[in-house]
Coordinates of C-alpha atoms in Angstrom, one line a residue:
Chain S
X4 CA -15.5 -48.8 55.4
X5 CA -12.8 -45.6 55.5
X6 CA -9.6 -46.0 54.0
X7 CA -6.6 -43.9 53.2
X8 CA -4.0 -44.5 50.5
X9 CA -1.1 -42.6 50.0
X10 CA 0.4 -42.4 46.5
X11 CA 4.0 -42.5 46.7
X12 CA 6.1 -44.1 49.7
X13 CA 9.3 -42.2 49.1
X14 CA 9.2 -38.1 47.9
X15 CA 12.6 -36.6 47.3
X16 CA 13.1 -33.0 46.7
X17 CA 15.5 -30.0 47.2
X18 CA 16.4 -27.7 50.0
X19 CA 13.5 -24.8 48.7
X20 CA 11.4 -26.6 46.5
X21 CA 7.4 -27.1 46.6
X22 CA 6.8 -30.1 48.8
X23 CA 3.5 -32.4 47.8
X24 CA 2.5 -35.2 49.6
X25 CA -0.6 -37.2 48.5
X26 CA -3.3 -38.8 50.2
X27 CA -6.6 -40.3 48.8
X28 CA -9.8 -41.6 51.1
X29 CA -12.6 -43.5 51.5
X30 CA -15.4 -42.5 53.4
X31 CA -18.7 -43.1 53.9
X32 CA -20.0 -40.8 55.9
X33 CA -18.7 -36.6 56.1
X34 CA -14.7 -37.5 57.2
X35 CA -12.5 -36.3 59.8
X36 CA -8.8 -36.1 58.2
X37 CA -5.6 -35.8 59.8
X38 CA -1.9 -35.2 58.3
X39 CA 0.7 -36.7 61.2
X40 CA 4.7 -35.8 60.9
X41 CA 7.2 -38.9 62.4
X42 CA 10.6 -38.0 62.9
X43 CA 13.2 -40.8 63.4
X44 CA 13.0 -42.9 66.8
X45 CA 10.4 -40.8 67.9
X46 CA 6.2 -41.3 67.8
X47 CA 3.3 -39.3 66.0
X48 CA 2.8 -35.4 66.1
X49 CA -0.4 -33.8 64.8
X50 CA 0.5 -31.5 61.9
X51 CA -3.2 -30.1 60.9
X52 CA -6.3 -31.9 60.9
X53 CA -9.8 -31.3 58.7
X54 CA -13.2 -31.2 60.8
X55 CA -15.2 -29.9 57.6
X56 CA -14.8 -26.0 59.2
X57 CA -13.2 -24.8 56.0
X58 CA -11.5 -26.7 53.2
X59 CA -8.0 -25.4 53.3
X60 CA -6.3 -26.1 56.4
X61 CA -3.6 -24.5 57.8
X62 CA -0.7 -26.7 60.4
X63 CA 2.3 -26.5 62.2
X64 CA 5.6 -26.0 60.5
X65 CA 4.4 -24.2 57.1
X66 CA 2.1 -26.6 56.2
X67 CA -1.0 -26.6 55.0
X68 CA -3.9 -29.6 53.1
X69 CA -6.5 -28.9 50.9
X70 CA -10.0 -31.2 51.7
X71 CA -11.7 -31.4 47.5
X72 CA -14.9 -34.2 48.0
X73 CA -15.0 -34.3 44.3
X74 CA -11.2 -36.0 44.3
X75 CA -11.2 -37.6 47.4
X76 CA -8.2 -35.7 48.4
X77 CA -6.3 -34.2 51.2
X78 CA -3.1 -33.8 50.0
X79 CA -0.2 -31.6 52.0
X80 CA 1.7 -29.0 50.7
X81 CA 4.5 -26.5 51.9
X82 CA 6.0 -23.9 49.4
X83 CA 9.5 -24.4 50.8
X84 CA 10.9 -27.4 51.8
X85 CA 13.2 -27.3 55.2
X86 CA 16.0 -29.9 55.5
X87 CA 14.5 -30.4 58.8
X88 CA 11.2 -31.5 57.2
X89 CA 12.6 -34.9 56.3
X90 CA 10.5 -37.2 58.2
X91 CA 7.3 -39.9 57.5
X92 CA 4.3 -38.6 56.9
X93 CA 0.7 -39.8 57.6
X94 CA -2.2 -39.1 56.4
X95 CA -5.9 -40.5 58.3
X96 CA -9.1 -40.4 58.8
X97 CA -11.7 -41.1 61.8
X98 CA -13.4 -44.5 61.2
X99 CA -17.0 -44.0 61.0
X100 CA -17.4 -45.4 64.7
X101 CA -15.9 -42.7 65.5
X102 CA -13.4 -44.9 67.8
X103 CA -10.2 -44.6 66.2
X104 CA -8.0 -43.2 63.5
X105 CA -7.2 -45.8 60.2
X106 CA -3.1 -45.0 59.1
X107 CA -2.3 -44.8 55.6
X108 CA 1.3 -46.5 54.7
X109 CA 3.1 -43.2 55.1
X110 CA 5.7 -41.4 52.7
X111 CA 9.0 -40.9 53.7
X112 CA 10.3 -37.4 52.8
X113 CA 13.6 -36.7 52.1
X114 CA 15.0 -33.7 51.6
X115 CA 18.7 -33.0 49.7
X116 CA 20.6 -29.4 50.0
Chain J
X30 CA 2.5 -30.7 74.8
X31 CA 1.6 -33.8 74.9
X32 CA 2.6 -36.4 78.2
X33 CA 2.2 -39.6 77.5
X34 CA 5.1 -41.9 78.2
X35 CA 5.7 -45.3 77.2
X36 CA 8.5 -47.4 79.1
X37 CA 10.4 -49.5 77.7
X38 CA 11.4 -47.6 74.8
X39 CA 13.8 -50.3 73.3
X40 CA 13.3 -54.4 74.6
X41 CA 15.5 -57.3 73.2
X42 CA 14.1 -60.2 74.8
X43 CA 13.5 -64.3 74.0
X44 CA 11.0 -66.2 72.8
X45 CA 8.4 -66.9 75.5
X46 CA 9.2 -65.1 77.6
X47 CA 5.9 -62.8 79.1
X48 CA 6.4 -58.9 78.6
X49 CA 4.7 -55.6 79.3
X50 CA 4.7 -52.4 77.7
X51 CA 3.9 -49.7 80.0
X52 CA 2.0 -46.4 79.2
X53 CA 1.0 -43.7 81.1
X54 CA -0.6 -39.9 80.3
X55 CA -1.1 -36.9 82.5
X56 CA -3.8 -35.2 80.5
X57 CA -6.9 -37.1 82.1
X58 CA -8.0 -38.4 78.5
X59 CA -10.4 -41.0 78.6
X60 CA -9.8 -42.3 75.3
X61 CA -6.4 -44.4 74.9
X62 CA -5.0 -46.6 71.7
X63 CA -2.3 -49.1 71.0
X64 CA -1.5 -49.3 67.5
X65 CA 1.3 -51.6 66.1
X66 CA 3.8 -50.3 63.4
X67 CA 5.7 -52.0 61.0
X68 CA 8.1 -50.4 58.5
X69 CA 6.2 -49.6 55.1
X70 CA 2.6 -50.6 56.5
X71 CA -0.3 -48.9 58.2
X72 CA -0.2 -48.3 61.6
X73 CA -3.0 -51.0 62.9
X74 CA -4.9 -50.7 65.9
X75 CA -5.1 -53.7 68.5
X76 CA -6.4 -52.2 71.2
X77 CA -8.8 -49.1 72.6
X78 CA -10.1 -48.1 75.4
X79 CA -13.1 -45.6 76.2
X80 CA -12.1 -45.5 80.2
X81 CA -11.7 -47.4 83.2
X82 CA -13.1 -51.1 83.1
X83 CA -13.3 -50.2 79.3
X84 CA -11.3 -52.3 76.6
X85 CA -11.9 -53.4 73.5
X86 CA -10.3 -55.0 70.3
X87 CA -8.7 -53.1 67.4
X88 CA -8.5 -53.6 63.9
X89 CA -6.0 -56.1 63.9
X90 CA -6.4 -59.4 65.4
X91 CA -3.6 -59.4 68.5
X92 CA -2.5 -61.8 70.9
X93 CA -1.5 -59.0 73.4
X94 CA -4.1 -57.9 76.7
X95 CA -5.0 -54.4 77.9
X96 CA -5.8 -53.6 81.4
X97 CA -7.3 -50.3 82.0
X98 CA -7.6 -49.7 85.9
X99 CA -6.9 -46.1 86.5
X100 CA -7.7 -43.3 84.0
X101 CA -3.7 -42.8 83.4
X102 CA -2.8 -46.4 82.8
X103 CA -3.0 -48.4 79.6
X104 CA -0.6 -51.5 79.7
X105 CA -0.4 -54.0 77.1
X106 CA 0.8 -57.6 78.0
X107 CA 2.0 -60.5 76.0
X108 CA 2.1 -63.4 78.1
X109 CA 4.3 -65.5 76.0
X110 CA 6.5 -63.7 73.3
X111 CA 7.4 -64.7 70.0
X112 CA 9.5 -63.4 67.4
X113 CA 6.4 -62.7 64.9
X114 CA 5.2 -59.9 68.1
X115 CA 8.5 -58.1 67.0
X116 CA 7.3 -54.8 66.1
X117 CA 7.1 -51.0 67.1
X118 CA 4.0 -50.7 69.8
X119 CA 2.6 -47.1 69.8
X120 CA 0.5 -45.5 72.6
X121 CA -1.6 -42.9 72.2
X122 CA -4.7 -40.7 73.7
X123 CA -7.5 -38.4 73.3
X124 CA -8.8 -35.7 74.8
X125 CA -12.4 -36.0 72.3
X126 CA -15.5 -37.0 74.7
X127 CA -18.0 -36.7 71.7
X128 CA -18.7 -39.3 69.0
X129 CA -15.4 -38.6 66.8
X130 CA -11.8 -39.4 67.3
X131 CA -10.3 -36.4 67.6
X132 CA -6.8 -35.6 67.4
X133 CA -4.6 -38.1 68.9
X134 CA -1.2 -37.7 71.0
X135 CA 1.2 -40.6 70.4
X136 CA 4.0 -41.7 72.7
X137 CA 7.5 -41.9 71.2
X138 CA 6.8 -45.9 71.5
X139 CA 8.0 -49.1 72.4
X140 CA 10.0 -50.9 69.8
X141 CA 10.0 -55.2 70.8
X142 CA 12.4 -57.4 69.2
X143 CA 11.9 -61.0 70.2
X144 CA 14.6 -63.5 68.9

């Protein structure tokens, strides 16, 4: 069955600094992967999303993942972290029905000046 | 951008009382979602639906009920709240008609406190 862990609940870094949120998954069959950005009081927004096209992917907002099969990884960076990035952050992938997305915990990000 | 709209956004209400959480989109997807959300955990799904006349059972065992009757409309019901239903509700669509997910857009949600 797909899964999705995501290492780390809470990140803290500076106003500037390299921002690296994990995510691990479990699939058995070739995954769909998705990175989603949650700002207080407010619901999901699509941030960048991996459909096997090409392994680095490229979102909204400066963001980018990186899909590596050999580490089960999707991680998402951003070389510069904005005090307005300081949000929860999902990472999922398409159950292998195909019918819906499985949610990792989520990290919090925050995000001192 | 996204328009899917879930009404109410905040609801304090007691214990047995029955409640519905309304959700609506304007993008003609045929795919819709409720997922429940609690602070520090996965978001789970309860409920999906492929279409009209179409609804079936998520992840997570629920006591809630979906209707889907027109293409825009995905309401959930509890008939008889209790305090363990308090929780964020979170709708959500999708525009994919082939066999993956595809990217989902989430309402800003519906967050039920039941004393």
């Amino acid at each position: 069955a797909q899964s999705v862990t995501q290492l780390g609940s809470h990140v803290s870094v500076s106003e500037g600094a390299l921002v690296l949120l994990r995510c691990n998954y479990s699939s058995s069959v070739p995954p769909y992967l998705f990175w989603y950005v949650q700002y207080p009081n407010q619901g999901l927004q699509l941030l960048l999303k991996y459909t096997s096209a090409a392994t680095l992917v490229k979102g909204i907002n400066g963001f980018e993942a990186e899909f590596k099969k050999s580490e089960t990884s999707f991680h998402l960076t951003k070389p510069s972290a904005h005090m307005s990035d300081a949000a929860e952050y999902f990472c999922a992938v398409s159950n292998q029905a195909g019918t819906a997305l499985i949610f990792g915990k989520g990290t919090t990000l925050s995000v001192s000046s | 951008e996204a328009d899917i709209y879930q009404t109410p956004r905040y609801l304090v209400i007691g214990t047995g009382k029955k409640i519905t959480l309304e959700c609506s989109q304007t993008m003609g997807h045929d795919k819709m979602y409720w997922y429940q959300q609690d602070p520090g955990m996965e978001l789970h799904l309860i409920h999906y639906s492929y279409g009209v006349n179409s609804t079936e059972k998520g992840d997570l065992s629920s006591e809630s009920t979906v209707s889907r009757i027109r293409t825009e409309h995905f309401p959930l019901t509890l008939e008889s709240a209790r305090p363990s239903h308090t929780s964020q509700y979170l709708c959500a669509s999708s525009e994919s008609r082939g066999g993956d997910t595809g990217e989902l857009f989430f309402g800003e949600g519906s967050r039920l406190t039941v004393l």
